Amino acid sequence: MEDLLALYGGMGISPAVYNYGEAALKKLQARFAEIDKVAEYNQAKVISAMQKNRVSAACFAATTGYGYDDMGRDNLERVYADVFHTEAALVRPQITCGTHALTVALSANLLPGDELLSPVGLPYDTLQEVIGIRPSPCSLAEYGVTYRQVDLLEDGTFDYENIRKAINEKTKLITIQRSKGYATRPTFSVKQIGELIAFCKSVKPDVLVMVDNCYGEFVETIEPSDVGADMTVGSLIKNPGGGLAPIGGYIAGTRECIDRCGYRLSAPGLGQEVGANLGLMPALYQGFFLAPTVVAGAEKGAIFAANLYEPLGFRCVPNATESRHDIIQAVELGSEAGMIAFCKGIQAAAPVDSYAAPIPGDMPGYDSKVIMAAGAFVQGSSIELSADGPIRPPYAVYFQGGLTWCHAKLGILMSLQKMVDAGLVNI
Ligand SMILES: *Cc1c(COP(=O)(O)O)cnc(C)c1O
């Protein structure tokens, strides 16, 4: 591929970095084939849900105002419910992001005097203010919802003994975060989540379980809703939006939980009946249609990154060979300079804003400075190629996304090139 090398060379990638990448790729063909199999299954799952619900051009019409009888919106929710095998789903552009979707699910189903339990350690940064772990106006704590947490054991597994002790008469809802988020613990498989749900329900049969499914959708052939979760929650500018959704979140779950979420999102009495789609239906349907293959490309990128960086001495979570349950790749770069060089490379490979240089800064919802690289069509979209991380030890960059495998590959090669250029690695 002389021409490709010349083109990459013009973009700043040296033959040494390119060839190092090709050598790593040779060993990944069997794993990539497995990922394609999962994508094929999930693609069929989405198409069959769309066929069953008779998706048609009429579903793509824009509605305004109250949005009464919005058939496109209502049908999209049925499509989501069928893919997640749930009784109902709430899928709305009025849900502004993943944190909002999780907040709706929690605040709709927890009342004053109830207790929330996280049996998997500290939740994702932005959830800490939602819960009130870090005090914030309008947190669940302010409304009299208490919180309890059981940390994972040293080896990253569930501390069943202390979980049993933590579940009490006040425990109303258990929140399980599938993805590691900004932590370096392992991401849980859907099977592991199912075992934890079964355990919690054996201790207290009527307890509700919510799973924060951010970054996990379509990585496996089953979802948390297939293993007993009452609510499965995520963001449309991550996996299920397929890169096309410009905004939104979803909650898939039992009729009872979703009804309450609808009332919380709009107003008691109104619920899911209101909420105009503002012309976003084509993007939400088509994005969901594309999501299984987009996720597959992103997962290949994550595996490629681990297989480039781990041999160079950087700890990768997950490591180069272990199985995957989300699309996030953490690479511990050991220094702020390493994080900046890596992020520079991701930014330089982007189709949008490639000329910008990412620098660490303060972010609402996070308690340390954060660096973010994203040259995205949708602002902040992390199903698009992006890298970010809080500037704190172990100086890990969380890398994710790539709407196409080819773009993910280019971004990772470019990140390595910037590390080489900065004198931080030798290849
Ligand atoms: C991204 C993420 C969230 C929050 O989603 P936003 O869209 O950024 O608000 C919550 N939990 C996890 C695990 C996430 O990865």
Tab-separated table of C-alpha atoms and ligand atoms in Angstrom:
chain	number	residue	atom	x	y	z
A	1	MET	CA	0.000	0.000	0.000
A	2	GLU	CA	2.541	2.581	-1.195
A	3	ASP	CA	-0.154	5.198	-1.815
A	4	LEU	CA	-1.645	4.811	1.648
A	5	LEU	CA	1.784	5.167	3.270
A	6	ALA	CA	2.365	8.338	1.265
A	7	LEU	CA	-1.027	9.732	2.237
A	8	TYR	CA	-0.508	8.885	5.915
A	9	GLY	CA	3.011	10.324	5.652
A	10	GLY	CA	1.541	13.600	4.471
A	11	MET	CA	-0.716	13.577	7.552
A	12	GLY	CA	2.318	13.120	9.809
A	13	ILE	CA	2.401	9.355	10.401
A	14	SER	CA	5.855	7.858	9.940
A	15	PRO	CA	6.452	4.486	8.235
A	16	ALA	CA	7.810	3.163	11.547
A	17	VAL	CA	4.539	3.882	13.392
A	18	TYR	CA	2.455	2.544	10.509
A	19	ASN	CA	4.446	-0.689	10.302
A	20	TYR	CA	4.317	-1.145	14.072
A	21	GLY	CA	0.534	-0.921	13.784
A	22	GLU	CA	0.354	-3.396	10.895
A	23	ALA	CA	2.385	-5.956	12.850
A	24	ALA	CA	-0.065	-5.680	15.766
A	25	LEU	CA	-3.046	-5.972	13.433
A	26	LYS	CA	-1.891	-9.261	11.919
A	27	LYS	CA	-2.533	-10.994	15.243
A	28	LEU	CA	-6.030	-9.557	15.681
A	29	GLN	CA	-7.884	-11.052	12.714
A	30	ALA	CA	-9.605	-13.841	14.655
A	31	ARG	CA	-10.838	-11.430	17.334
A	32	PHE	CA	-12.100	-9.004	14.740
A	33	ALA	CA	-14.041	-11.828	13.078
A	34	GLU	CA	-15.738	-12.587	16.424
A	35	ILE	CA	-16.721	-8.930	16.787
A	36	ASP	CA	-18.244	-9.000	13.309
A	37	LYS	CA	-20.344	-12.011	14.343
A	38	VAL	CA	-21.759	-10.107	17.337
A	39	ALA	CA	-22.473	-7.128	15.071
A	40	GLU	CA	-24.293	-9.373	12.603
A	41	TYR	CA	-26.482	-10.762	15.382
A	42	ASN	CA	-27.269	-7.319	16.777
A	43	GLN	CA	-27.914	-5.904	13.314
A	44	ALA	CA	-30.525	-8.616	12.743
A	45	LYS	CA	-32.005	-7.944	16.193
A	46	VAL	CA	-32.489	-4.241	15.389
A	47	ILE	CA	-33.844	-4.844	11.878
A	48	SER	CA	-36.288	-7.449	13.111
A	49	ALA	CA	-37.586	-5.038	15.792
A	50	MET	CA	-38.020	-2.367	13.115
A	51	GLN	CA	-39.878	-4.788	10.850
A	52	LYS	CA	-42.106	-6.055	13.647
A	53	ASN	CA	-43.120	-2.475	14.460
A	54	ARG	CA	-43.694	-1.636	10.782
A	55	VAL	CA	-41.300	1.324	10.666
A	56	SER	CA	-42.288	3.470	7.683
A	57	ALA	CA	-41.621	6.925	6.231
A	58	ALA	CA	-44.521	8.224	8.312
A	59	CYS	CA	-42.416	7.571	11.430
A	60	PHE	CA	-39.899	10.163	10.283
A	61	ALA	CA	-42.277	13.135	10.244
A	62	ALA	CA	-41.482	16.071	12.507
A	63	THR	CA	-43.860	17.076	15.265
A	64	THR	CA	-43.937	20.297	17.259
A	65	GLY	CA	-45.681	21.761	20.295
A	66	TYR	CA	-47.073	19.194	22.712
A	67	GLY	CA	-46.320	16.322	20.373
A	68	TYR	CA	-49.601	14.492	21.060
A	69	ASP	CA	-50.035	11.288	19.055
A	70	ASP	CA	-46.459	11.394	17.804
A	71	MET	CA	-46.430	8.006	16.082
A	72	GLY	CA	-42.753	8.169	15.106
A	73	ARG	CA	-41.712	8.784	18.697
A	74	ASP	CA	-44.064	6.184	20.156
A	75	ASN	CA	-42.973	3.597	17.592
A	76	LEU	CA	-39.270	4.250	18.209
A	77	GLU	CA	-39.921	3.528	21.867
A	78	ARG	CA	-41.529	0.213	20.910
A	79	VAL	CA	-38.503	-0.610	18.732
A	80	TYR	CA	-36.156	0.053	21.657
A	81	ALA	CA	-38.361	-1.981	23.995
A	82	ASP	CA	-38.256	-4.928	21.563
A	83	VAL	CA	-34.478	-4.780	21.146
A	84	PHE	CA	-33.990	-4.637	24.924
A	85	HIS	CA	-36.775	-7.200	25.473
A	86	THR	CA	-38.585	-4.916	27.903
A	87	GLU	CA	-42.238	-3.989	28.399
A	88	ALA	CA	-41.582	-0.325	27.631
A	89	ALA	CA	-38.981	2.302	26.843
A	90	LEU	CA	-38.595	6.054	27.093
A	91	VAL	CA	-36.430	7.379	24.232
A	92	ARG	CA	-36.442	11.137	23.947
A	93	PRO	CA	-34.474	14.092	22.618
A	94	GLN	CA	-35.731	15.890	25.746
A	95	ILE	CA	-33.365	13.651	27.726
A	96	THR	CA	-30.268	15.798	27.327
A	97	CYS	CA	-27.515	13.258	28.081
A	98	GLY	CA	-26.694	10.038	29.911
A	99	THR	CA	-26.527	11.722	33.295
A	100	HIS	CA	-30.001	13.135	32.715
A	101	ALA	CA	-31.405	9.735	31.726
A	102	LEU	CA	-29.954	8.177	34.885
A	103	THR	CA	-31.264	11.069	36.978
A	104	VAL	CA	-34.770	10.620	35.576
A	105	ALA	CA	-34.660	6.875	36.274
A	106	LEU	CA	-33.423	7.378	39.838
A	107	SER	CA	-35.574	10.313	40.874
A	108	ALA	CA	-38.709	8.781	39.347
A	109	ASN	CA	-38.330	5.592	41.349
A	110	LEU	CA	-36.911	6.789	44.683
A	111	LEU	CA	-39.032	8.626	47.246
A	112	PRO	CA	-38.066	10.381	50.486
A	113	GLY	CA	-37.010	7.782	53.050
A	114	ASP	CA	-35.855	5.298	50.405
A	115	GLU	CA	-32.266	4.156	50.162
A	116	LEU	CA	-30.155	3.734	47.032
A	117	LEU	CA	-27.393	1.126	47.017
A	118	SER	CA	-24.384	0.863	44.719
A	119	PRO	CA	-22.867	-2.591	45.175
A	120	VAL	CA	-20.096	-1.859	42.651
A	121	GLY	CA	-18.240	1.005	44.319
A	122	LEU	CA	-18.290	4.703	43.569
A	123	PRO	CA	-20.530	5.628	40.606
A	124	TYR	CA	-19.440	7.670	37.576
A	125	ASP	CA	-18.297	11.227	38.400
A	126	THR	CA	-21.436	13.110	37.338
A	127	LEU	CA	-23.683	10.716	39.284
A	128	GLN	CA	-21.958	11.673	42.508
A	129	GLU	CA	-23.647	15.080	42.501
A	130	VAL	CA	-26.940	13.560	41.399
A	131	ILE	CA	-26.893	11.243	44.402
A	132	GLY	CA	-25.401	13.848	46.752
A	133	ILE	CA	-22.145	12.000	47.488
A	134	ARG	CA	-20.682	15.376	46.587
A	135	PRO	CA	-23.243	17.901	47.845
A	136	SER	CA	-25.259	19.618	45.136
A	137	PRO	CA	-28.539	21.549	45.020
A	138	CYS	CA	-31.409	19.241	44.009
A	139	SER	CA	-29.448	16.050	44.724
A	140	LEU	CA	-31.330	12.926	45.826
A	141	ALA	CA	-29.823	13.494	49.291
A	142	GLU	CA	-31.601	16.878	49.509
A	143	TYR	CA	-34.880	15.071	48.840
A	144	GLY	CA	-34.266	12.635	51.695
A	145	VAL	CA	-32.984	9.667	49.687
A	146	THR	CA	-30.090	8.040	51.506
A	147	TYR	CA	-27.197	6.298	49.801
A	148	ARG	CA	-25.094	3.292	50.661
A	149	GLN	CA	-22.154	1.815	48.813
A	150	VAL	CA	-20.286	-1.476	48.856
A	151	ASP	CA	-16.893	-1.401	47.190
A	152	LEU	CA	-15.612	-4.143	44.945
A	153	LEU	CA	-13.163	-6.627	46.402
A	154	GLU	CA	-9.456	-6.188	45.728
A	155	ASP	CA	-9.650	-8.431	42.643
A	156	GLY	CA	-12.555	-6.462	41.118
A	157	THR	CA	-15.266	-8.992	42.030
A	158	PHE	CA	-18.477	-8.405	44.008
A	159	ASP	CA	-18.338	-8.368	47.807
A	160	TYR	CA	-21.437	-10.532	48.251
A	161	GLU	CA	-21.171	-10.739	52.035
A	162	ASN	CA	-21.213	-6.979	52.528
A	163	ILE	CA	-23.824	-6.490	49.800
A	164	ARG	CA	-26.131	-8.824	51.741
A	165	LYS	CA	-25.515	-6.776	54.895
A	166	ALA	CA	-26.080	-3.469	53.106
A	167	ILE	CA	-29.515	-4.406	51.760
A	168	ASN	CA	-32.057	-3.355	54.401
A	169	GLU	CA	-35.738	-2.490	54.752
A	170	LYS	CA	-35.124	0.971	53.237
A	171	THR	CA	-33.242	-0.287	50.168
A	172	LYS	CA	-35.512	0.553	47.239
A	173	LEU	CA	-33.212	0.651	44.247
A	174	ILE	CA	-29.848	-0.846	43.385
A	175	THR	CA	-27.686	0.870	40.787
A	176	ILE	CA	-25.122	-1.112	38.839
A	177	GLN	CA	-22.700	0.618	36.507
A	178	ARG	CA	-21.644	-1.722	33.712
A	179	SER	CA	-18.722	0.257	32.356
A	180	LYS	CA	-15.688	1.222	34.389
A	181	GLY	CA	-16.186	4.948	33.642
A	182	TYR	CA	-13.192	6.937	34.913
A	183	ALA	CA	-12.010	4.129	37.163
A	184	THR	CA	-9.503	1.403	36.428
A	185	ARG	CA	-11.696	-1.437	37.647
A	186	PRO	CA	-12.890	-4.011	35.134
A	187	THR	CA	-16.099	-3.494	33.181
A	188	PHE	CA	-18.664	-6.149	34.010
A	189	SER	CA	-20.010	-8.623	31.510
A	190	VAL	CA	-23.787	-8.848	31.180
A	191	LYS	CA	-23.543	-12.351	32.668
A	192	GLN	CA	-21.758	-11.012	35.769
A	193	ILE	CA	-24.387	-8.283	36.096
A	194	GLY	CA	-27.082	-10.974	35.885
A	195	GLU	CA	-25.466	-12.905	38.724
A	196	LEU	CA	-25.333	-9.772	40.873
A	197	ILE	CA	-28.977	-8.932	40.108
A	198	ALA	CA	-30.056	-12.485	40.979
A	199	PHE	CA	-28.171	-12.279	44.263
A	200	CYS	CA	-29.687	-8.905	45.217
A	201	LYS	CA	-33.197	-10.098	44.354
A	202	SER	CA	-32.675	-13.274	46.365
A	203	VAL	CA	-31.914	-11.073	49.391
A	204	LYS	CA	-34.825	-8.684	48.678
A	205	PRO	CA	-37.199	-9.832	45.922
A	206	ASP	CA	-38.994	-6.497	45.425
A	207	VAL	CA	-35.870	-4.340	45.143
A	208	LEU	CA	-35.543	-2.474	41.834
A	209	VAL	CA	-32.332	-2.730	39.827
A	210	MET	CA	-31.143	-0.055	37.422
A	211	VAL	CA	-28.142	-0.642	35.177
A	212	ASP	CA	-26.104	2.273	33.841
A	213	ASN	CA	-25.497	0.768	30.397
A	214	CYS	CA	-23.432	3.665	28.981
A	215	TYR	CA	-20.901	2.406	26.419
A	216	GLY	CA	-22.113	-1.181	26.748
A	217	GLU	CA	-24.924	-1.372	24.189
A	218	PHE	CA	-24.374	-3.946	21.398
A	219	VAL	CA	-20.938	-5.053	22.610
A	220	GLU	CA	-22.540	-8.385	23.527
A	221	THR	CA	-25.587	-10.166	22.139
A	222	ILE	CA	-27.504	-9.683	25.398
A	223	GLU	CA	-28.178	-6.545	27.426
A	224	PRO	CA	-28.712	-6.051	31.184
A	225	SER	CA	-32.470	-6.064	30.544
A	226	ASP	CA	-32.089	-9.716	29.450
A	227	VAL	CA	-30.727	-10.681	32.866
A	228	GLY	CA	-33.245	-9.098	35.217
A	229	ALA	CA	-32.572	-5.329	35.255
A	230	ASP	CA	-35.777	-3.341	35.863
A	231	MET	CA	-34.296	-0.329	34.057
A	232	THR	CA	-31.452	-0.192	31.533
A	233	VAL	CA	-30.252	3.328	30.858
A	234	GLY	CA	-27.939	5.061	28.406
A	235	SER	CA	-27.066	8.014	26.209
A	236	LEU	CA	-27.867	8.442	22.520
A	237	ILE	CA	-24.609	10.275	21.879
A	238	LYS	CA	-22.890	7.039	22.825
A	239	ASN	CA	-23.489	3.568	21.373
A	240	PRO	CA	-27.224	3.377	20.546
A	241	GLY	CA	-27.313	6.688	18.678
A	242	GLY	CA	-24.941	5.228	16.104
A	243	GLY	CA	-23.263	8.621	15.686
A	244	LEU	CA	-26.323	10.123	14.011
A	245	ALA	CA	-28.454	11.027	17.034
A	246	PRO	CA	-27.638	14.656	17.844
A	247	ILE	CA	-29.010	14.393	21.410
A	248	GLY	CA	-31.028	12.075	23.623
A	249	GLY	CA	-31.166	9.314	26.155
A	250	TYR	CA	-33.105	6.108	26.711
A	251	ILE	CA	-34.516	4.089	29.571
A	252	ALA	CA	-35.795	0.584	28.764
A	253	GLY	CA	-37.605	-1.334	31.460
A	254	THR	CA	-40.772	-2.506	33.136
A	255	ARG	CA	-44.035	-0.705	32.342
A	256	GLU	CA	-44.295	0.446	35.946
A	257	CYS	CA	-40.786	1.960	36.090
A	258	ILE	CA	-41.027	3.564	32.655
A	259	ASP	CA	-44.424	5.132	33.423
A	260	ARG	CA	-42.882	6.789	36.448
A	261	CYS	CA	-39.887	7.945	34.356
A	262	GLY	CA	-42.291	9.538	31.867
A	263	TYR	CA	-44.076	11.386	34.668
A	264	ARG	CA	-40.779	12.574	36.098
A	265	LEU	CA	-39.413	13.701	32.710
A	266	SER	CA	-42.474	15.725	31.716
A	267	ALA	CA	-45.095	16.059	34.469
A	268	PRO	CA	-47.323	13.837	36.600
A	269	GLY	CA	-50.423	13.090	34.549
A	270	LEU	CA	-48.725	13.916	31.232
A	271	GLY	CA	-45.945	11.320	31.125
A	272	GLN	CA	-45.054	9.880	27.741
A	273	GLU	CA	-48.030	11.528	26.016
A	274	VAL	CA	-46.130	14.789	25.444
A	275	GLY	CA	-42.743	15.594	23.947
A	276	ALA	CA	-42.485	16.678	20.304
A	277	ASN	CA	-39.794	14.985	18.229
A	278	LEU	CA	-38.663	18.251	16.553
A	279	GLY	CA	-37.711	16.466	13.340
A	280	LEU	CA	-35.110	14.206	14.946
A	281	MET	CA	-36.765	10.869	14.176
A	282	PRO	CA	-34.763	10.068	10.998
A	283	ALA	CA	-31.493	10.458	12.926
A	284	LEU	CA	-32.717	8.450	15.923
A	285	TYR	CA	-34.031	5.555	13.817
A	286	GLN	CA	-31.112	5.462	11.400
A	287	GLY	CA	-28.580	5.877	14.186
A	288	PHE	CA	-30.082	2.906	16.053
A	289	PHE	CA	-29.959	0.945	12.800
A	290	LEU	CA	-26.243	1.734	12.345
A	291	ALA	CA	-25.313	1.284	16.016
A	292	PRO	CA	-24.348	-2.426	15.948
A	293	THR	CA	-21.704	-1.925	13.239
A	294	VAL	CA	-20.534	1.410	14.625
A	295	VAL	CA	-20.013	-0.258	18.007
A	296	ALA	CA	-18.082	-3.080	16.311
A	297	GLY	CA	-15.722	-0.565	14.694
A	298	ALA	CA	-15.198	1.231	17.986
A	299	GLU	CA	-14.465	-2.056	19.748
A	300	LYS	CA	-11.860	-2.960	17.126
A	301	GLY	CA	-10.238	0.419	17.711
A	302	ALA	CA	-10.118	-0.220	21.468
A	303	ILE	CA	-8.482	-3.610	20.978
A	304	PHE	CA	-6.016	-2.173	18.470
A	305	ALA	CA	-5.042	0.561	20.960
A	306	ALA	CA	-4.392	-1.975	23.733
A	307	ASN	CA	-2.294	-4.065	21.384
A	308	LEU	CA	-0.199	-1.051	20.405
A	309	TYR	CA	0.342	0.469	23.831
A	310	GLU	CA	0.656	-2.545	26.133
A	311	PRO	CA	3.836	-3.906	24.480
A	312	LEU	CA	5.341	-0.428	24.934
A	313	GLY	CA	4.987	-0.755	28.698
A	314	PHE	CA	1.752	1.147	29.324
A	315	ARG	CA	-0.849	-0.636	31.437
A	316	CYS	CA	-4.069	-1.079	29.497
A	317	VAL	CA	-7.519	-1.777	30.967
A	318	PRO	CA	-8.807	-4.058	29.541
A	319	ASN	CA	-5.472	-5.609	28.611
A	320	ALA	CA	-4.488	-6.594	25.081
A	321	THR	CA	-6.062	-10.048	25.204
A	322	GLU	CA	-9.013	-10.069	27.621
A	323	SER	CA	-12.655	-10.087	26.539
A	324	ARG	CA	-14.587	-6.824	26.174
A	325	HIS	CA	-17.851	-5.637	27.677
A	326	ASP	CA	-17.792	-1.978	26.638
A	327	ILE	CA	-16.032	0.171	24.030
A	328	ILE	CA	-13.746	2.016	26.433
A	329	GLN	CA	-10.015	1.527	26.472
A	330	ALA	CA	-8.045	2.958	29.360
A	331	VAL	CA	-4.349	3.496	28.719
A	332	GLU	CA	-2.296	4.517	31.739
A	333	LEU	CA	0.210	6.984	30.350
A	334	GLY	CA	1.851	7.786	33.680
A	335	SER	CA	2.148	11.536	33.183
A	336	GLU	CA	0.215	14.640	32.218
A	337	ALA	CA	2.568	15.058	29.223
A	338	GLY	CA	1.631	11.593	28.013
A	339	MET	CA	-2.093	12.364	28.294
A	340	ILE	CA	-1.640	15.596	26.346
A	341	ALA	CA	0.404	13.926	23.560
A	342	PHE	CA	-2.118	11.076	23.217
A	343	CYS	CA	-5.068	13.457	23.069
A	344	LYS	CA	-3.268	15.686	20.552
A	345	GLY	CA	-3.012	12.699	18.231
A	346	ILE	CA	-6.709	11.814	18.527
A	347	GLN	CA	-7.610	15.437	17.832
A	348	ALA	CA	-5.217	15.702	14.884
A	349	ALA	CA	-6.859	12.666	13.251
A	350	ALA	CA	-10.389	14.115	13.434
A	351	PRO	CA	-12.520	15.212	10.477
A	352	VAL	CA	-13.720	18.248	12.486
A	353	ASP	CA	-11.588	20.672	14.541
A	354	SER	CA	-8.391	18.770	13.681
A	355	TYR	CA	-6.375	21.984	14.027
A	356	ALA	CA	-7.307	22.448	17.711
A	357	ALA	CA	-4.909	21.464	20.498
A	358	PRO	CA	-6.600	19.933	23.550
A	359	ILE	CA	-5.487	21.279	26.945
A	360	PRO	CA	-6.597	20.285	30.475
A	361	GLY	CA	-9.437	22.360	31.959
A	362	ASP	CA	-12.245	22.390	34.523
A	363	MET	CA	-15.517	20.640	33.644
A	364	PRO	CA	-18.893	20.814	35.385
A	365	GLY	CA	-19.567	17.571	37.236
A	366	TYR	CA	-15.918	16.561	37.591
A	367	ASP	CA	-13.704	17.315	40.595
A	368	SER	CA	-10.283	17.387	38.888
A	369	LYS	CA	-9.099	18.977	35.668
A	370	VAL	CA	-10.075	16.976	32.588
A	371	ILE	CA	-8.498	16.767	29.150
A	372	MET	CA	-10.714	15.942	26.197
A	373	ALA	CA	-9.942	15.305	22.573
A	374	ALA	CA	-12.848	15.132	20.198
A	375	GLY	CA	-13.262	16.335	16.689
A	376	ALA	CA	-16.867	15.331	16.495
A	377	PHE	CA	-19.830	16.107	14.269
A	378	VAL	CA	-21.971	16.077	17.423
A	379	GLN	CA	-20.515	18.093	20.293
A	380	GLY	CA	-19.174	15.860	23.044
A	381	SER	CA	-20.267	12.698	21.267
A	382	SER	CA	-18.155	9.866	22.585
A	383	ILE	CA	-19.281	7.232	20.092
A	384	GLU	CA	-17.217	9.380	17.763
A	385	LEU	CA	-13.465	9.020	18.138
A	386	SER	CA	-12.581	10.685	21.396
A	387	ALA	CA	-10.198	10.481	24.311
A	388	ASP	CA	-10.499	12.033	27.705
A	389	GLY	CA	-9.496	11.608	31.271
A	390	PRO	CA	-9.111	13.394	34.580
A	391	ILE	CA	-5.607	14.752	35.252
A	392	ARG	CA	-4.837	12.612	38.277
A	393	PRO	CA	-2.798	9.438	38.883
A	394	PRO	CA	-2.475	6.998	37.167
A	395	TYR	CA	-2.857	9.550	34.331
A	396	ALA	CA	-5.100	7.260	32.357
A	397	VAL	CA	-6.602	8.304	29.084
A	398	TYR	CA	-10.006	6.806	28.327
A	399	PHE	CA	-10.211	6.242	24.652
A	400	GLN	CA	-13.428	5.367	22.860
A	401	GLY	CA	-15.388	5.470	19.690
A	402	GLY	CA	-14.736	5.971	16.062
A	403	LEU	CA	-17.728	5.881	13.734
A	404	THR	CA	-15.646	3.705	11.430
A	405	TRP	CA	-12.848	1.271	12.194
A	406	CYS	CA	-10.599	3.039	9.652
A	407	HIS	CA	-10.936	6.329	11.497
A	408	ALA	CA	-10.298	4.670	14.860
A	409	LYS	CA	-7.141	3.102	13.426
A	410	LEU	CA	-5.902	6.432	12.061
A	411	GLY	CA	-6.541	8.133	15.403
A	412	ILE	CA	-4.623	5.543	17.377
A	413	LEU	CA	-1.688	5.629	14.975
A	414	MET	CA	-1.666	9.420	15.235
A	415	SER	CA	-1.743	9.278	19.051
A	416	LEU	CA	1.277	6.986	19.003
A	417	GLN	CA	3.021	9.279	16.541
A	418	LYS	CA	2.547	12.253	18.901
A	419	MET	CA	3.953	10.174	21.777
A	420	VAL	CA	6.987	9.337	19.619
A	421	ASP	CA	7.354	12.979	18.500
A	422	ALA	CA	7.271	14.108	22.149
A	423	GLY	CA	10.044	11.661	22.998
A	424	LEU	CA	7.792	9.700	25.357
A	425	VAL	CA	8.149	6.336	23.568
A	426	ASN	CA	10.582	4.648	21.232
A	427	ILE	CA	9.461	2.166	18.629
B	1	LIG	C1	-20.884	8.837	29.912
B	1	LIG	C2	-21.346	8.133	31.125
B	1	LIG	C3	-22.351	8.670	31.927
B	1	LIG	C4	-22.933	10.032	31.716
B	1	LIG	O1	-23.330	10.305	30.440
B	1	LIG	P1	-23.293	11.813	29.886
B	1	LIG	O2	-23.958	11.665	28.566
B	1	LIG	O3	-21.848	12.191	29.765
B	1	LIG	O4	-24.029	12.661	30.824
B	1	LIG	C5	-22.763	7.917	33.002
B	1	LIG	N1	-22.214	6.738	33.283
B	1	LIG	C6	-21.237	6.203	32.538
B	1	LIG	C7	-20.659	4.880	32.905
B	1	LIG	C8	-20.771	6.880	31.433
B	1	LIG	O5	-19.812	6.352	30.686
